[in-house]
Coordinates of C-alpha atoms in Angstrom, one line a residue:
X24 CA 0.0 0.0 0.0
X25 CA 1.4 3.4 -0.9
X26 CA 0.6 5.7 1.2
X27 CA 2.2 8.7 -0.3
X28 CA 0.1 9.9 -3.1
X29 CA -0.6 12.5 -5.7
X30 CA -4.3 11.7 -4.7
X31 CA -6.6 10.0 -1.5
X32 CA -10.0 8.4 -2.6
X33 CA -13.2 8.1 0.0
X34 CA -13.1 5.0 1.6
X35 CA -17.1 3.6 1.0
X36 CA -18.2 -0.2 1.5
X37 CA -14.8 -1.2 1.4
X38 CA -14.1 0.6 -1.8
X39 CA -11.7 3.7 -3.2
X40 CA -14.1 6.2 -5.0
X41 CA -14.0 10.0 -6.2
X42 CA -16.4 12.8 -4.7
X43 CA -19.7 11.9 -6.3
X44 CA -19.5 15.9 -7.8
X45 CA -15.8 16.0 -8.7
X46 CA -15.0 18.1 -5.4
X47 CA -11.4 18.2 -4.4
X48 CA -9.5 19.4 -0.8
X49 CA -6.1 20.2 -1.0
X50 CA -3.6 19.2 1.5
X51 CA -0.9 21.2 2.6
X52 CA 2.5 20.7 4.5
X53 CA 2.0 23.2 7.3
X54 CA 5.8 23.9 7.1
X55 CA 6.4 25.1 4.1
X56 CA 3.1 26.1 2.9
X57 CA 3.3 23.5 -0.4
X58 CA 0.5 21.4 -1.7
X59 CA 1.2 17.7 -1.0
X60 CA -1.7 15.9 -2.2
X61 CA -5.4 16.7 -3.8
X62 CA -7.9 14.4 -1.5
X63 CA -11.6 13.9 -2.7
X64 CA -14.1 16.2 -0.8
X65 CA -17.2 13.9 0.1
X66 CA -20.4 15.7 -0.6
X67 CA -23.8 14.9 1.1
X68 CA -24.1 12.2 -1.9
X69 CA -21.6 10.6 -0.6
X70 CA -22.4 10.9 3.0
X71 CA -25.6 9.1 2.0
X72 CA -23.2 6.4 0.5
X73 CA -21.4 5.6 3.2
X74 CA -24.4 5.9 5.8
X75 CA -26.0 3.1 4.0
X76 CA -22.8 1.4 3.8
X77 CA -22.1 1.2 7.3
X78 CA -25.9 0.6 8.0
X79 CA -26.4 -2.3 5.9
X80 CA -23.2 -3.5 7.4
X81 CA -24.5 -3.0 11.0
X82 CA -28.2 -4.2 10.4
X83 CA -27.1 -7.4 7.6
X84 CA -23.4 -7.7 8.3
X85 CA -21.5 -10.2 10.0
X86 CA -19.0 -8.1 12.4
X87 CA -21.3 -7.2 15.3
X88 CA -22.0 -11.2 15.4
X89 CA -18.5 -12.0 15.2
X90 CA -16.8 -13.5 18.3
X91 CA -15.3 -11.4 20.6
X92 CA -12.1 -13.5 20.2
X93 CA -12.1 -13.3 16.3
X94 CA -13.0 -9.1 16.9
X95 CA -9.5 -9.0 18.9
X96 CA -7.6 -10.1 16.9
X97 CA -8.5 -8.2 14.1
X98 CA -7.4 -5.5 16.1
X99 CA -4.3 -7.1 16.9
X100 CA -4.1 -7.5 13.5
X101 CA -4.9 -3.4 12.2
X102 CA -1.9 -2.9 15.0
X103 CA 0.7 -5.1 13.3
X104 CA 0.1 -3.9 10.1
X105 CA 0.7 -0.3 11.7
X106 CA 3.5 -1.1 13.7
X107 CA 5.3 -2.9 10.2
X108 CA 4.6 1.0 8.7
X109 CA 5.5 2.9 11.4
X110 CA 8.2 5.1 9.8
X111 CA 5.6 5.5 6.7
X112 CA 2.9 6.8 8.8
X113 CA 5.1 9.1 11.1
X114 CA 6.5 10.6 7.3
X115 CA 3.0 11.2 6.4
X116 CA 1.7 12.6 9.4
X117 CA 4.5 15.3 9.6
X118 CA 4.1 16.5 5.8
X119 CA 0.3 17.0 6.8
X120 CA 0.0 18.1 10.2
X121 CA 4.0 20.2 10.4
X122 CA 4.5 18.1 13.7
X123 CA 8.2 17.4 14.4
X124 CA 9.4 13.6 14.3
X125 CA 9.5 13.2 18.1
X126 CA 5.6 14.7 18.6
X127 CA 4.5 12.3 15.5
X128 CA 6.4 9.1 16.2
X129 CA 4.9 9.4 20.0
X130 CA 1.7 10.1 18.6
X131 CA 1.4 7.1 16.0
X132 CA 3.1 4.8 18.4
X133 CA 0.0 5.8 20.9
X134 CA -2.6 5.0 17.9
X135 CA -0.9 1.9 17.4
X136 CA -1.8 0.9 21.2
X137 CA -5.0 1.9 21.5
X138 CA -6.0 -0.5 18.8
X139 CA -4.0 -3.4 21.0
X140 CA -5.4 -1.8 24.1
X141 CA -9.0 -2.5 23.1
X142 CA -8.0 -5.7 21.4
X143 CA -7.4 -6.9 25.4
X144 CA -9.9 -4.6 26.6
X145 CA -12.9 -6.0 24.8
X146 CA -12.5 -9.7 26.0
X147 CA -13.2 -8.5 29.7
X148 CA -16.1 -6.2 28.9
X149 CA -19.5 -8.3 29.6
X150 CA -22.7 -8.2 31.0
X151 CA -23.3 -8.7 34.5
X152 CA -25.4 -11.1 36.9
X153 CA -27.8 -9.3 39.2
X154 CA -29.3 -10.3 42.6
X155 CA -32.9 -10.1 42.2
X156 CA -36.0 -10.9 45.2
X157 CA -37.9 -13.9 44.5
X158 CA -37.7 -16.5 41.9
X159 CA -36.3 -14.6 39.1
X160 CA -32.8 -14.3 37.6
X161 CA -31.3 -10.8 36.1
X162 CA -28.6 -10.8 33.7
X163 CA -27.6 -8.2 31.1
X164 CA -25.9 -8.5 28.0
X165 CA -23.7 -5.2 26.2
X166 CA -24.9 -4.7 22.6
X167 CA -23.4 -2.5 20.3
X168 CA -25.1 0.8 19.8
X169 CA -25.0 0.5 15.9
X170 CA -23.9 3.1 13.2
X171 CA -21.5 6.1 14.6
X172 CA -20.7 9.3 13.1
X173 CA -16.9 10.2 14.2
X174 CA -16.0 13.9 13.7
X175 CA -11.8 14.2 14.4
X176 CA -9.7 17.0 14.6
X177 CA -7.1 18.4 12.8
X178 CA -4.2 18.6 15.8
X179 CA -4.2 14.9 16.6
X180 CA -5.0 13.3 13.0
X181 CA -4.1 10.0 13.1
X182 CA -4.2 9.6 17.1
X183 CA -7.5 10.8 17.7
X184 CA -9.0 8.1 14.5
X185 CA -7.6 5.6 16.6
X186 CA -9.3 7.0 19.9
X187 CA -12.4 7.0 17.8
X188 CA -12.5 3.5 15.6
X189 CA -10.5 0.9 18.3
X190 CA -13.0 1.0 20.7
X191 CA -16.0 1.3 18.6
X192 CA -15.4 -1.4 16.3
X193 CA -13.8 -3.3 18.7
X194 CA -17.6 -4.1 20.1
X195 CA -18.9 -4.6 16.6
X196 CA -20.2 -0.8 15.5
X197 CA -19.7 0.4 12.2
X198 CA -18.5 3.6 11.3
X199 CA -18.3 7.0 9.2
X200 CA -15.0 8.9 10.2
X201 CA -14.7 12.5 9.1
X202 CA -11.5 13.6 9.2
X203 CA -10.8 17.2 9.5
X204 CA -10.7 19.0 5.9
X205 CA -7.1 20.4 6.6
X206 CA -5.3 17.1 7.7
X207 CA -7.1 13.8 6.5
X208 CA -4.5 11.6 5.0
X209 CA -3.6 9.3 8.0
X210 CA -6.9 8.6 8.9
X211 CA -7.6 7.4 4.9
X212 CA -4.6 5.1 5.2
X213 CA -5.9 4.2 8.7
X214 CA -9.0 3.1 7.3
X215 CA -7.4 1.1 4.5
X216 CA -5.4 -0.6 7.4
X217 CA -8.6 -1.6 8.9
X218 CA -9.6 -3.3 5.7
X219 CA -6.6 -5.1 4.9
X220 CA -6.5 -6.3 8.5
X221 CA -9.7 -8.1 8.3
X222 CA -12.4 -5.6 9.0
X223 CA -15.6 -6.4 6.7
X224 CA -16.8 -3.7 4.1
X225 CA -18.8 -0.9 5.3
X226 CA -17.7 -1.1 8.5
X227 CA -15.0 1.8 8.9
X228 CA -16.0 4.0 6.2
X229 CA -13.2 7.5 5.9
X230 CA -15.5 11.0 4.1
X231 CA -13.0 13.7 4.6
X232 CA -15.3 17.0 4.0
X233 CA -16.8 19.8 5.1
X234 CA -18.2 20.3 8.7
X235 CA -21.4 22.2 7.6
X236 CA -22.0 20.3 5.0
X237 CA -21.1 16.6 5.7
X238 CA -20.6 16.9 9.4
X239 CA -24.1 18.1 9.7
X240 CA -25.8 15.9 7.5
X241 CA -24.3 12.8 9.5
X242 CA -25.2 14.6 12.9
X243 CA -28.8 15.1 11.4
X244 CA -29.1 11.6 9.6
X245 CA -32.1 9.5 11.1
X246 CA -29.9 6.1 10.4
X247 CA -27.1 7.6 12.8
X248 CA -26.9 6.1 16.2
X249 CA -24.1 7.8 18.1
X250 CA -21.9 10.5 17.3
X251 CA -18.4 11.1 18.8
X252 CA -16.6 14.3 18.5
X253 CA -13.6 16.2 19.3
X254 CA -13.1 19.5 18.9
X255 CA -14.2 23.0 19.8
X256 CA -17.1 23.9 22.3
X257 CA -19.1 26.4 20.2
X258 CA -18.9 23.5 17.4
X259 CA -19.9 21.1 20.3
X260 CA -22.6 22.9 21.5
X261 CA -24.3 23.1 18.1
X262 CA -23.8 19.4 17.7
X263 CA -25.3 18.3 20.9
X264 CA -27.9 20.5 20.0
X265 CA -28.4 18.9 16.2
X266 CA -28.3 15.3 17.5
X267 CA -31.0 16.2 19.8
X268 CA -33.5 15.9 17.1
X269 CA -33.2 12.5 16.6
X270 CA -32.0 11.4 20.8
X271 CA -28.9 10.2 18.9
X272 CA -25.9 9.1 21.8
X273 CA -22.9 11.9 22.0
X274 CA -20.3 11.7 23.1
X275 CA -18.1 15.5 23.3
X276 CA -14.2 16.0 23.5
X277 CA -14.1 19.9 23.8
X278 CA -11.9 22.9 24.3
X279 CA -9.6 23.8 27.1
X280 CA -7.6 26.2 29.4
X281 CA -5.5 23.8 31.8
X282 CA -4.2 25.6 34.6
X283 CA -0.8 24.3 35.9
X284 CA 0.4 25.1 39.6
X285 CA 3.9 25.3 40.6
X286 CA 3.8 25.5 44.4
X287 CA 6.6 26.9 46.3
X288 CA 7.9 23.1 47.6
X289 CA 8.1 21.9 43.9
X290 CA 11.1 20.6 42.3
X291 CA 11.5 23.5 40.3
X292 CA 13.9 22.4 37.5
X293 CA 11.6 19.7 37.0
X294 CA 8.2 21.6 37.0
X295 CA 9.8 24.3 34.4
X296 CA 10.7 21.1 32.0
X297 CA 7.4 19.6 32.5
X298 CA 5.9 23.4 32.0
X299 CA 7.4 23.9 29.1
X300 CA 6.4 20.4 27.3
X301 CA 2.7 21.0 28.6
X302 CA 2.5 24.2 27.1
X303 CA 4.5 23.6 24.0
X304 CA 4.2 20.5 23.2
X305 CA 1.7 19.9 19.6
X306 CA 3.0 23.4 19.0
X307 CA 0.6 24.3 21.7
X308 CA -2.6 22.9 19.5
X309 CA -3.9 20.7 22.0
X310 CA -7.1 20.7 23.7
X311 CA -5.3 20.3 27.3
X312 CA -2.4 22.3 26.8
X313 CA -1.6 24.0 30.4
X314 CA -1.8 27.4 28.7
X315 CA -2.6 29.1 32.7
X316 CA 0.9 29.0 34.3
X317 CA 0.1 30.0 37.9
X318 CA 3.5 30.3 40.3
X319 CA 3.7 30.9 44.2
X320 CA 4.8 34.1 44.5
X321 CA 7.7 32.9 47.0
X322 CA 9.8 31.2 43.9
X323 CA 8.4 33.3 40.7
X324 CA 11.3 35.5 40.4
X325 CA 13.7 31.9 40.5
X326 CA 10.6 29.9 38.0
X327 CA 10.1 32.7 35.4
X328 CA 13.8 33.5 34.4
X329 CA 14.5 29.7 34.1
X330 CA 11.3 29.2 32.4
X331 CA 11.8 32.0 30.0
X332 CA 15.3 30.9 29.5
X333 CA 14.7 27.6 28.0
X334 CA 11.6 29.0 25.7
X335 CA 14.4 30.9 24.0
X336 CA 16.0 28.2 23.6
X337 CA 13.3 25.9 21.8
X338 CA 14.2 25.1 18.3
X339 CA 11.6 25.3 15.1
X340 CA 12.4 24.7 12.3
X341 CA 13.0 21.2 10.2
X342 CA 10.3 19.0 11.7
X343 CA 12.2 16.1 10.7
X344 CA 15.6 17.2 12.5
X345 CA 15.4 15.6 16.1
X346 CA 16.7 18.4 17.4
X347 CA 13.3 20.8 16.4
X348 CA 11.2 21.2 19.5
X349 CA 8.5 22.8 18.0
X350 CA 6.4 22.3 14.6
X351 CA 4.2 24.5 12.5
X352 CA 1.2 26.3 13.4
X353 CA -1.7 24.0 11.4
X354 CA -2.9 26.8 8.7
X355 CA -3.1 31.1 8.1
X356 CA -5.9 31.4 9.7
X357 CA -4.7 29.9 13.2
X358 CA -1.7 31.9 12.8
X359 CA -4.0 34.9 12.8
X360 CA -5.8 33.9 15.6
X361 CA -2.3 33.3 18.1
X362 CA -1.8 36.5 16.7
X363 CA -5.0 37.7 17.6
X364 CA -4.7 37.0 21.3
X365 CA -1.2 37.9 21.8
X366 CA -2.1 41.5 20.2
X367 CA -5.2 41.2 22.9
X368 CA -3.0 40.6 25.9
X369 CA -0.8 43.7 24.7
X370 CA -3.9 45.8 24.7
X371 CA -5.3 45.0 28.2
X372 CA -1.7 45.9 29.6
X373 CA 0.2 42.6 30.0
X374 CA 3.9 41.6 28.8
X375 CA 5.8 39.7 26.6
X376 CA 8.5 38.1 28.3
X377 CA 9.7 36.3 25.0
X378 CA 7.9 35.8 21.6
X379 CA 4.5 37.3 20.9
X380 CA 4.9 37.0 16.8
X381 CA 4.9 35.3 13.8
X382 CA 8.2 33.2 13.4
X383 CA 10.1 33.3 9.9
X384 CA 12.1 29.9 9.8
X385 CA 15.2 30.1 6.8
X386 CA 14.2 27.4 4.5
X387 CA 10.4 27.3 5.5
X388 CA 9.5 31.1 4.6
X389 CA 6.3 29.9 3.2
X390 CA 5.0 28.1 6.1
X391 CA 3.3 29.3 9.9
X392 CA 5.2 29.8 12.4
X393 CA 4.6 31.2 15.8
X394 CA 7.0 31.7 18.4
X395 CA 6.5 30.2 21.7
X396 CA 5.5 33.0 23.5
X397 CA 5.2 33.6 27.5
X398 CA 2.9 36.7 28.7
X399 CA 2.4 38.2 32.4
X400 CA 1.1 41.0 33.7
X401 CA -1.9 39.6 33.0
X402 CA -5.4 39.5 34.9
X403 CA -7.8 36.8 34.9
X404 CA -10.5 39.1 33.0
X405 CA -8.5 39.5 29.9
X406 CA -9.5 37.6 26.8
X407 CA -6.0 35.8 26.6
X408 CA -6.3 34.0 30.1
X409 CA -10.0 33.0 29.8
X410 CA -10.1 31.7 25.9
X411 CA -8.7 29.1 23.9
X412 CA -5.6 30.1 22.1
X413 CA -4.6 26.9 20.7
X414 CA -1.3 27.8 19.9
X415 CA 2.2 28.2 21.5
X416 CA 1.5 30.9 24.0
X417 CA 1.3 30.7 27.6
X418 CA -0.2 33.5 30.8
X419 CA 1.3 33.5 33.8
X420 CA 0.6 34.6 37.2
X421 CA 1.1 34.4 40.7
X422 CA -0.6 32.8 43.7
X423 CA -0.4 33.3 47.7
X424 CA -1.7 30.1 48.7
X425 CA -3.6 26.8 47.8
X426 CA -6.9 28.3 48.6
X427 CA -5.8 31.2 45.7
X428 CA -4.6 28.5 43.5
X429 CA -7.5 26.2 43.7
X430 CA -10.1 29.5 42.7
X431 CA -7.9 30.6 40.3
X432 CA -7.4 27.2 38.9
X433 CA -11.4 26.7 38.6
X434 CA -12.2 30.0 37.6
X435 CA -13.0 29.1 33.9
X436 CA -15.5 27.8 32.1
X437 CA -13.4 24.2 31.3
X438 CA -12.2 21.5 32.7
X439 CA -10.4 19.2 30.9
X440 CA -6.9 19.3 31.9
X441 CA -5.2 20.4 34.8
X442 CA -1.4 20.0 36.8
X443 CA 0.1 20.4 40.1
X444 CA 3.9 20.5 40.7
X445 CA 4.4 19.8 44.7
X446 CA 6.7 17.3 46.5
X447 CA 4.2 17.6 49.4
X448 CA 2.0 14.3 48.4
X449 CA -0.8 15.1 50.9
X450 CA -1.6 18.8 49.0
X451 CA -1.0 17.7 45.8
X452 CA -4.5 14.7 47.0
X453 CA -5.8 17.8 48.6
X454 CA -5.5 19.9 45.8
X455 CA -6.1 17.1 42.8
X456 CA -9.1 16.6 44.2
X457 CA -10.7 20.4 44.5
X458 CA -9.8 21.1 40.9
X459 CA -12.9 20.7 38.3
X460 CA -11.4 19.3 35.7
X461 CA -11.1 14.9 33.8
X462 CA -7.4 14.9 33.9
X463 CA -5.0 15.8 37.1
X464 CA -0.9 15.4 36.5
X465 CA 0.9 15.5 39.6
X466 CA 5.0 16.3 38.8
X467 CA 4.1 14.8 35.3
X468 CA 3.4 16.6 32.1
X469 CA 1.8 13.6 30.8
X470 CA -2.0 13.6 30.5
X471 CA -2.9 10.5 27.5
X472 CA -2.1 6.6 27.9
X473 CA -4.1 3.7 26.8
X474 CA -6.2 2.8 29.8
X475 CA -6.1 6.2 31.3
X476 CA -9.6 8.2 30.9
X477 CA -9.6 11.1 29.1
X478 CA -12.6 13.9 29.3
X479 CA -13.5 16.9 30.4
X480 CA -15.5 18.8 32.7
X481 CA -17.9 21.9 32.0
X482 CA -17.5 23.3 29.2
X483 CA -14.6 20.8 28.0
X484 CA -17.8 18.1 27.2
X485 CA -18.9 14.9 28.8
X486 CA -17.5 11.1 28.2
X487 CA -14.2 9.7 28.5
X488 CA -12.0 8.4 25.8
X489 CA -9.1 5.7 25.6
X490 CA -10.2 3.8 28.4
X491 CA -12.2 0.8 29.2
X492 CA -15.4 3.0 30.1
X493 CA -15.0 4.1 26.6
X494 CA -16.8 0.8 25.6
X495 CA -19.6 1.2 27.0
X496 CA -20.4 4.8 25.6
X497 CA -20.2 2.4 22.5
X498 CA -22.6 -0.1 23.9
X499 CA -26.0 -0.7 24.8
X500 CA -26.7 -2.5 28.4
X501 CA -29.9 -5.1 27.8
X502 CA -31.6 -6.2 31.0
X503 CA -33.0 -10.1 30.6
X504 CA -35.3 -11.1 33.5
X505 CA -36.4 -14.9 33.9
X506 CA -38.5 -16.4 36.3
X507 CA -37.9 -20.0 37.2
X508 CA -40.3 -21.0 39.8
X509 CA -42.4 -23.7 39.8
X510 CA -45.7 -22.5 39.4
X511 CA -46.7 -19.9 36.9
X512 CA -47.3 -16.3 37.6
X513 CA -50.6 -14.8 37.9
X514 CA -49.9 -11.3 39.4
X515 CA -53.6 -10.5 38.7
X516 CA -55.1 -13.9 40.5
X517 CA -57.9 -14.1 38.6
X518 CA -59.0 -17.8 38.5

């Protein structure tokens, strides 16, 4: 299978087609700005193709009655076959998304385990026996929820397919996966994978297109069951909203503002390492970046100028030199709207330590670039501290004590993400467990591993990803009750 192309067909019943009106998307190398590929735009046509396809699959199909067992290894199978093109799909993911190596090969590796974490995952997840008063005997059997709608983002490609397909077919659904417009090539080649590997046609089914176009139609459709999203909150809103219509399942990966605390008993060379990967990290286009830096006022002075010190020294540059730290912002227009906030911050009074422009990288003039950027002198009212920037830029501030931290922490209307940097295990329990957000790292910068929930509070959305939970938002729970006594029932006693 070549996975570098001039061209990327819908993936339909099993089947490589064209855009049933000739529409084309264009994918670009974030680097350098350069067209890599043309990839067919599904229309609603098409949407209607593959929404059939994965029905008739669901409703006449054999995969939601194939064994469990059998279902594993499939999986097992869609990993191996990943695993064997590893360097392929990190080379491919780069040229799309402008991630450096280290960022994609991490990320790949983690899509590569989620399908062999669900593999082991789904021979454990059953029904239940129940207790039940009298003569009768309760069990309950998990059923697949049927046809899902899968709406992915553009900052995690190839990861978040994987967060979306493992788990769902691993308990027999079938599938529609739109990938986002500006960076669908992995999750095409993803679903070829799935096909090779074993999975039967119409079950994973890949229509890269519009949002407001094919992503509504699928949220709308009467024949969708579920829909699964990651992405922003005013887009999730108006999904949750849409779905309504028809009582369709959802299941919402939203936007974020992760505070990070650095108390004054930290370890502070560590918490300024793990600061600057949970800020940086992705370029800073991730949904739990820790983009609220808040420091105890007792080491601030010592924190900043180390922490500022090493952001200077972050490389960009050659995503596929080792030594780049950070990649390419995804497109123009998010480059505009870093830029946007940073010029906001500037406005309502605060400073830039380091950064706070566009970055011009010899060799990749054509491509967007932001530099990582570190503001204070900021208040919690100004538009750069309480909205998603989604890019390399961080606001930091101080704190007198945990009560401060904890309100400042929570005041915001997410809650996905969240970190504490302590060597004091009682506060950081203390503390973990005041904060309202799904994720708490404690002198980690690590939020993601198979097995791990993922999710958000408030505004952040409602479900959690990448764990075994994950199968039952996938999953409907039946409830069979028997009675096995020895004379019949006659609630009624009429004779």
């Amino acid at each position: 299978m070549d996975m570098k192309r001039d061209f990327y067909y819908l993936l339909i019943n099993g089947e490589r087609m064209e855009s049933s009106n000739g529409g084309t998307i264009e994918a670009v190398n974030p680097a350098t700005g350069e067209v890599i590929a043309k990839v067919a735009k599904a229309s609603k046509e098409d949407a209607e193709k593959a929404v059939q396809a994965a029905r008739d699959a669901f409703d006449h199909g054999k995969w939601k009655k194939t064994s469990v067992n059998k279902r594993s290894r499939v999986l097992n199978k869609i990993a191996s076959i990943m695993r064997a093109r590893f360097n392929e799909l990190v080379e491919l993911e780069i040229l799309n998304s402008g991630k450096t190596v280290s960022t994609a090969q991490g990320q790949v590796m983690q899509a590569i385990e989620d399908f062999e974490f669900y593999a082991g995952a789904i021979v454990g997840h059953r029904g239940s026996v129940n207790n039940v008063a009298g003569q009768f005997h309760n069990y309950t059997e998990k059923e697949p929820v049927g046809v899902c709608a899968q709406i992915i983002p553009w900052n995690y490609p190839m990861m978040m397919a994987a967060w979306k397909i493992a788990p769902a077919i691993a308990v027999g659904c079938s599938v529609i996966v739109k990938p986002a417009s500006l960076t669908p090539l992995t999750a095409i080649i993803l679903g070829e994978i799935c096909l090779e590997a074993g999975v039967p046609n119409g079950v994973v089914n890949i229509i890269p297109g519009s949002g407001s176009e094919v992503g509504n139609y699928l949220v709308e459709h009467q024949r969708i069951d579920k829909v699964a999203f990651t992405g922003s909150t005013p887009i999730g809103r108006d999904i949750m909203g849409k779905a309504s219509e028809t009582l369709k399942r959802v299941t919402l990966e939203l936007g974020g503002k992760s505070p990070n605390i650095v108390f004054e008993d930290a370890d502070i060379d560590a918490a300024v390492d793990g600061s600057l990967y949970g800020i940086f990290y992705n370029t800073g286009q991730s949904c739990e970046a820790r983009s609220r830096l808040y420091v105890h006022e007792d080491i601030y002075e010592e924190f900043i100028a180390k922490f500022t010190e090493k952001t200077k020294k972050l490389q960009l540059g050659d995503p596929f030199n080792k030594g780049t730290h950070v990649g390419a912002v995804i497109d123009q227009n998010q480059l505009d709207v870093i830029d946007g906030y940073v010029k906001s911050a500037i406005a309502d009074g605060a400073e830039i330590l380091t950064g706070g422009k566009a970055a011009v990288i010899e060799g990749y003039e054509n491509g967007y670039w932001y530099e990582p950027t570190v503001i204070t002198n900021v208040t919690h009212e100004m538009k750069a501290v309480q909205e998603e920037i989604f890019g390399p830029v961080v606001v930091v501030m101080t704190f007198k004590d945990e009560k401060e931290a904890i309100k400042l922490a929570n005041d915001t209307e997410y809650g996905l993400g969240s970190a504490i940097w302590t060597k004091d295990g009682a506060k950081a329990t203390r503390v973990g467990s005041q904060i309202q957000a799904g994720i708490v790292m404690v002198n980690c910068p690590f939020s993601a591993f198979p097995g791990t929930p993922f999710g958000g509070y408030k505004q952040s959305g409602f479900g959690r990803e990448l764990c075994i939970e994950t199968l039952d938002l996938y999953t409907e729970t039946k409830s069979i009750v028997s009675y096995y006594g020895s004379r019949p029932l006659n609630p009624f006693g009429i004779q």
